[in-house]
Coordinates of C-alpha atoms in Angstrom, one line a residue:
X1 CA -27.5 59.7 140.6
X2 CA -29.5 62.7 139.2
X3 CA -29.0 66.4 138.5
X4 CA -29.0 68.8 135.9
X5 CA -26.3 68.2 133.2
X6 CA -25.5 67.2 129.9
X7 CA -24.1 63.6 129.6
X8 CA -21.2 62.5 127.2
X9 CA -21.5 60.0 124.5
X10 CA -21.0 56.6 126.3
X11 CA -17.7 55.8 125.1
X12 CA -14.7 55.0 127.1
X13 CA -13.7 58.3 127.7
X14 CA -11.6 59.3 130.8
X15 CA -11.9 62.9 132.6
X16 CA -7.8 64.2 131.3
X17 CA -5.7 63.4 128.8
X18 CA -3.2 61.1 130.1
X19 CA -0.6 61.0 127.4
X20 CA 1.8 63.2 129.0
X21 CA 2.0 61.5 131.8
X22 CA 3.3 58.6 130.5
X23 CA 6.7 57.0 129.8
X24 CA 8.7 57.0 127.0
X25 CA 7.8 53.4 126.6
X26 CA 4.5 53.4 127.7
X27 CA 4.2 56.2 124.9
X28 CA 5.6 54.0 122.4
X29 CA 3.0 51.1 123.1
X30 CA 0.1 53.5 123.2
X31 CA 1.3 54.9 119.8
X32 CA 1.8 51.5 118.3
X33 CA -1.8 51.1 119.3
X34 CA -3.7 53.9 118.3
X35 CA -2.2 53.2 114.8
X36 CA -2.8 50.2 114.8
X37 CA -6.8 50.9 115.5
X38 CA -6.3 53.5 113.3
X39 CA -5.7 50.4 110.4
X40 CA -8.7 49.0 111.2
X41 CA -11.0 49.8 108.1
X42 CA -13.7 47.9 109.1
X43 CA -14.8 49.8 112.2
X44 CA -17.8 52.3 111.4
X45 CA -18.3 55.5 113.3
X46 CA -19.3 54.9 116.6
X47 CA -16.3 52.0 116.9
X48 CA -13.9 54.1 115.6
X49 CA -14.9 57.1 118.5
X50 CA -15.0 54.4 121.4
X51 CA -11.5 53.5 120.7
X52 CA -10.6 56.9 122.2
X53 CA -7.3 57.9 123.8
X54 CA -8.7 56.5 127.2
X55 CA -10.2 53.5 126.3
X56 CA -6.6 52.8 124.6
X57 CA -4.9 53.3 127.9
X58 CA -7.0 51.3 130.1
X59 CA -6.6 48.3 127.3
X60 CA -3.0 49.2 127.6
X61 CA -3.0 49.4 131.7
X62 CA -4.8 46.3 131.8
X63 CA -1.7 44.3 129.1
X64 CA 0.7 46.1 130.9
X65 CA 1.7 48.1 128.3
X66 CA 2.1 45.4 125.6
X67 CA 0.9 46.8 122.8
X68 CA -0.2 43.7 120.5
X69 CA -1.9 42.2 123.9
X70 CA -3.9 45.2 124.3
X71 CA -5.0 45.4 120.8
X72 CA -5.8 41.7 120.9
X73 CA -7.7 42.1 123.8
X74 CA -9.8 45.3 122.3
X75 CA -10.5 43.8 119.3
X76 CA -12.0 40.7 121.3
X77 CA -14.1 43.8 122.9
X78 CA -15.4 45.1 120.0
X79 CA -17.1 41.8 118.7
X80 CA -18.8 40.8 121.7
X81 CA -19.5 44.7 122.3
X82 CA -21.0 45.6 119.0
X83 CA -21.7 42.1 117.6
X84 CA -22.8 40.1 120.2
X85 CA -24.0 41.2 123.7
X86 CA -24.6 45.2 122.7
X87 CA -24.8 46.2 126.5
X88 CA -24.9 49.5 125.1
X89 CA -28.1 49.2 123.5
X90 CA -29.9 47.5 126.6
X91 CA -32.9 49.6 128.0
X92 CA -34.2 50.2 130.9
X93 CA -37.5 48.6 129.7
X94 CA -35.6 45.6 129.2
X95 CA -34.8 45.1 133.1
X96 CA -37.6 46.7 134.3
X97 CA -39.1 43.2 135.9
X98 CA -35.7 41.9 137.4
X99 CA -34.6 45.2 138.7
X100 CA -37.3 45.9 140.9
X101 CA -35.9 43.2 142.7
X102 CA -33.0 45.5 143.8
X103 CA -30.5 42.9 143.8
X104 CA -27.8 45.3 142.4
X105 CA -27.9 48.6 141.9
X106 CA -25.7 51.8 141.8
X107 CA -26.1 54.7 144.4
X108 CA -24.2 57.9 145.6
X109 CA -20.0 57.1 145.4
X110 CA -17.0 57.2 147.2
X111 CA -14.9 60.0 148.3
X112 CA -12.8 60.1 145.6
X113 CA -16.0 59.8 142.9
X114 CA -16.1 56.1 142.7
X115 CA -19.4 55.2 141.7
X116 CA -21.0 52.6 143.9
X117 CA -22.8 49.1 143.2
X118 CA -24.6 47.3 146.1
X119 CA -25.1 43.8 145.4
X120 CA -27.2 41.5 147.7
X121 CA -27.1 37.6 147.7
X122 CA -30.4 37.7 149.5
X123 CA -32.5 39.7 147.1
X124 CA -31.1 36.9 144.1
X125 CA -34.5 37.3 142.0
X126 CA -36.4 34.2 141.5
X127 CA -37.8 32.9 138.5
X128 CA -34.9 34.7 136.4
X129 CA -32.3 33.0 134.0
X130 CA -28.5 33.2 134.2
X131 CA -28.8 35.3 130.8
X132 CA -31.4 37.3 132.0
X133 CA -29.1 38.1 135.6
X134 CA -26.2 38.8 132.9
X135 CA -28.2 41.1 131.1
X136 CA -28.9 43.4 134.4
X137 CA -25.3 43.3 135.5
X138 CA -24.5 44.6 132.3
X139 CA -26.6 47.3 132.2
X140 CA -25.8 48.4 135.5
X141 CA -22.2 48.3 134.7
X142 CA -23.0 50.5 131.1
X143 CA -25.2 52.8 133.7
X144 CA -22.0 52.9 135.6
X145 CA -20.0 54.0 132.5
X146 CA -22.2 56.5 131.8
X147 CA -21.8 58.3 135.3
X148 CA -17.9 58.0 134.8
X149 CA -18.4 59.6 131.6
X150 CA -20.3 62.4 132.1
X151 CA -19.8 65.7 131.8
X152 CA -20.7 67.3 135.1
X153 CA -19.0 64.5 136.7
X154 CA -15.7 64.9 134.8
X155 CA -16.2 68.6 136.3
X156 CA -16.6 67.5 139.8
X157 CA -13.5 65.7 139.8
X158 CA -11.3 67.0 137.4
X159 CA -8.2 64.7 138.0
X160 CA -9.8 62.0 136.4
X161 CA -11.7 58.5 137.6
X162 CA -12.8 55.9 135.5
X163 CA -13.5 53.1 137.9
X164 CA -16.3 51.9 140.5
X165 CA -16.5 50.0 143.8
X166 CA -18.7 47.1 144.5
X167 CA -20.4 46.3 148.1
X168 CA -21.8 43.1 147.9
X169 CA -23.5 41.5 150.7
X170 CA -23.6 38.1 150.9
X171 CA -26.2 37.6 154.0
X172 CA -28.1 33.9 153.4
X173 CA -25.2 32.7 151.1
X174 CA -25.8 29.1 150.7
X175 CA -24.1 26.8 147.8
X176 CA -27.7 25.3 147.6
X177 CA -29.3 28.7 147.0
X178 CA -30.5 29.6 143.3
X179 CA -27.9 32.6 143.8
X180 CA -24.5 30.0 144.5
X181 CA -24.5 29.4 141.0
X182 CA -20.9 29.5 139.8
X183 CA -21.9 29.8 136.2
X184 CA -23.3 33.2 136.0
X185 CA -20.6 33.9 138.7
X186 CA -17.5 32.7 136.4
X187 CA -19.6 34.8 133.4
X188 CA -19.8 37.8 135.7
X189 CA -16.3 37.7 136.2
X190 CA -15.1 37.4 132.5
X191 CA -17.2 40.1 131.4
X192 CA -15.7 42.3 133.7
X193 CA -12.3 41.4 133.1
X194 CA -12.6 40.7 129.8
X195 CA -14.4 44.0 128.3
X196 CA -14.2 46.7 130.9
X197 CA -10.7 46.7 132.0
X198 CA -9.2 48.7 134.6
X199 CA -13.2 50.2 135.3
X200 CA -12.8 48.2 138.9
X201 CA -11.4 50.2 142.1
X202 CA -12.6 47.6 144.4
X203 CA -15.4 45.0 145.6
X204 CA -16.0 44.8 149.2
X205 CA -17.2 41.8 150.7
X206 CA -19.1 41.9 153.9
X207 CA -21.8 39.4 156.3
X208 CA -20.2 36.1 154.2
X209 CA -20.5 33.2 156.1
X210 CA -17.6 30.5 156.3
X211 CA -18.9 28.3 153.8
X212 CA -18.4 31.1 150.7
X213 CA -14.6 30.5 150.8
X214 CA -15.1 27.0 149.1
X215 CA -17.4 28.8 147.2
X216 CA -14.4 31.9 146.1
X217 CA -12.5 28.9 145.6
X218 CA -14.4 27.6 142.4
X219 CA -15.2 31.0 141.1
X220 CA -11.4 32.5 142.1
X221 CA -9.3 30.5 139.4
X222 CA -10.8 32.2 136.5
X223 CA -9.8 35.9 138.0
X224 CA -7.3 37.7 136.8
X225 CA -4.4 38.4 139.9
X226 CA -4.8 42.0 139.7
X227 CA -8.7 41.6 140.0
X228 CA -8.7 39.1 142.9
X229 CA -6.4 41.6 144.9
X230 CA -8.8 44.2 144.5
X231 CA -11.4 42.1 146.2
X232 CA -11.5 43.0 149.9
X233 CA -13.0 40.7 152.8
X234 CA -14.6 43.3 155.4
X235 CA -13.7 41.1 158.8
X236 CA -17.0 40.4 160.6
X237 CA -17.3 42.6 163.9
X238 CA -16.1 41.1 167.2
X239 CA -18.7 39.3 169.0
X240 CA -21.0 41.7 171.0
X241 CA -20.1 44.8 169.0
X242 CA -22.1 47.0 167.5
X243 CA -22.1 46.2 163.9
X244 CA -23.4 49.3 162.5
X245 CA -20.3 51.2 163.9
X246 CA -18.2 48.5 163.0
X247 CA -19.1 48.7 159.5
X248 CA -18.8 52.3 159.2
X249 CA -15.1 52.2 160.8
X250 CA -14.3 49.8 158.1
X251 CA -15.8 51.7 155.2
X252 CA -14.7 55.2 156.2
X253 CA -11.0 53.8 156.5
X254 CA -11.8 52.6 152.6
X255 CA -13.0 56.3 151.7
X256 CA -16.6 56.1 152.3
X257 CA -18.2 59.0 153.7
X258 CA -21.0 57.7 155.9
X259 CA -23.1 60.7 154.4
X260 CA -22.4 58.6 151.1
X261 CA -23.1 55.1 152.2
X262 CA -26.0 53.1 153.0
X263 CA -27.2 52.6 156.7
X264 CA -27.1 49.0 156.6
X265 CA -23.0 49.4 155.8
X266 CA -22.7 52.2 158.8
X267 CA -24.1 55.1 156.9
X268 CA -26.2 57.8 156.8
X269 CA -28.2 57.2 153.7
X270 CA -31.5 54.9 153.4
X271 CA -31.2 52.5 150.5
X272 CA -33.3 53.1 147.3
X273 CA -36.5 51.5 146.9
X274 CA -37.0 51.2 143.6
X275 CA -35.0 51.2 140.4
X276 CA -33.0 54.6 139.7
X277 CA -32.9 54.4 135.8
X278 CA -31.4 57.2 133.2
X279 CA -34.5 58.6 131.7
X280 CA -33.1 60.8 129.0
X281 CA -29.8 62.5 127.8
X282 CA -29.8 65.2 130.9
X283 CA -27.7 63.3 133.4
X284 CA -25.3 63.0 135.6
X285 CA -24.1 62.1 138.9
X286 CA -25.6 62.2 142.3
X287 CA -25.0 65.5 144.2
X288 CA -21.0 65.6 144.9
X289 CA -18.8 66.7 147.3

């Protein structure tokens, strides 16, 4: 994800204003809400400008349009955001060690601009805590914010997209491996769910072997309905087929270009090999369509 262009504040911002395109009672709840923020004399500067119009509406999206839920919900936000975990103010020097691992990490995106995160139960890196595991997804899923929210890519696709997709590749899944750990799991999923609503489009999950279902079983009472159903199980190819053009059936019909997508997933694109941090404030998305 490089090229030449400014980026945005990161901030929840969405690429349109969305306002007018809602109903009369979806405009009521986003009304009551914004003034309701608006109350909130405590926030300084940078809180007050992260509760913008499109952060509101994906609090409200994610309440269903309950206006007292969402702003229950935001406030919970803004305490672990700028309180306790600050994933905005993680570095890239902080995750230098576990990221070279490449266990996760973002590269190219969908057809429609979805930002995507490959995640590899194989690569789980050794000799790292559940915090410090936290810690990376976190700051991949800020890094991921900050390609949603920049400018050139606001430009590129101009009807708006605030979420990202997840392939995650559970090859050597075992409940006895270090990775099985349903802890950090359960943690992933709350932060996610919890403090970047409605940022999911989907997660992809491909080469599990029949044992992760008791697994998803453990982990899948603490996510929300509307997350689980955006968790797809890619069906394993037929015995005999080619699995590489298998794959790349299965993603294209999802929307992802081979010329987008890894070649271990049917693509046309080598994966990285080494960490692909932001450097400095002149960023934005990977070439586009």
């Amino acid at each position: 994800f490089r090229s030449k262009a400014t980026v945005s504040v990161l901030n929840c911002s969405s690429a349109l204003s969305m306002t007018d395109k809602l109903t009369p009672d979806e405009l009521a709840a986003y009304r009551q809400l914004r003034a309701g923020v608006d109350n909130w004399k405590h926030l300084n500067k940078k809180q007050t400008a992260w509760c913008d119009e499109a952060c509101l509406l994906r609090y409200l999206r994610a309440r269903k349009y309950d206006a007292m839920a969402a702003k229950n919900m935001l406030a919970e936000t803004l305490e672990w955001r700028f309180i306790d975990a600050k994933p905005q103010k993680i570095k890239h020097q902080d995750v230098t060690k576990i990221a070279s691992c490449m266990s996760n990490y973002f590269h190219m995106h969908t057809a429609d601009g979805h930002p995507v995160c490959y995640m590899r139960f194989a690569r789980d890196p050794p000799g790292f805590t559940n915090e410090e595991k936290l810690q990376y997804m976190m700051f991949n899923l800020e890094e991921a914010c900050r390609i949603l929210d920049s400018d050139h890519f606001k430009q590129t696709f101009p009807n708006g997209n605030e979420k990202m997709s997840y392939i995650i590749d559970l090859s050597e899944f075992s409940l006895s491996a270090p990775g099985a750990d349903t802890g950090l799991a359960k943690a992933w999923v709350n932060v996610l769910s919890k403090h970047y609503p409605e940022r999911l489009h989907e997660a992809h999950l491909v080469n599990y072997p029949g044992i992760f279902s008791t697994f998803w079983s453990l982990v899948s009472v603490f996510v929300d309905p509307v997350t689980a159903r955006k968790v797809n199980w890619a069906p394993p190819p037929p015995s005999g087929a080619d699995a590489k053009a298998h794959f790349r059936a299965y993603f294209e019909s999802k929307g992802f270009p081979p010329g987008l997508l890894e070649e271990a997933f049917g693509g046309d694109i080598k994966e990285l090999d080494k960490p692909n941090f932001i450097q400095a404030a002149t960023y934005s998305p990977y070439p586009m369509k």
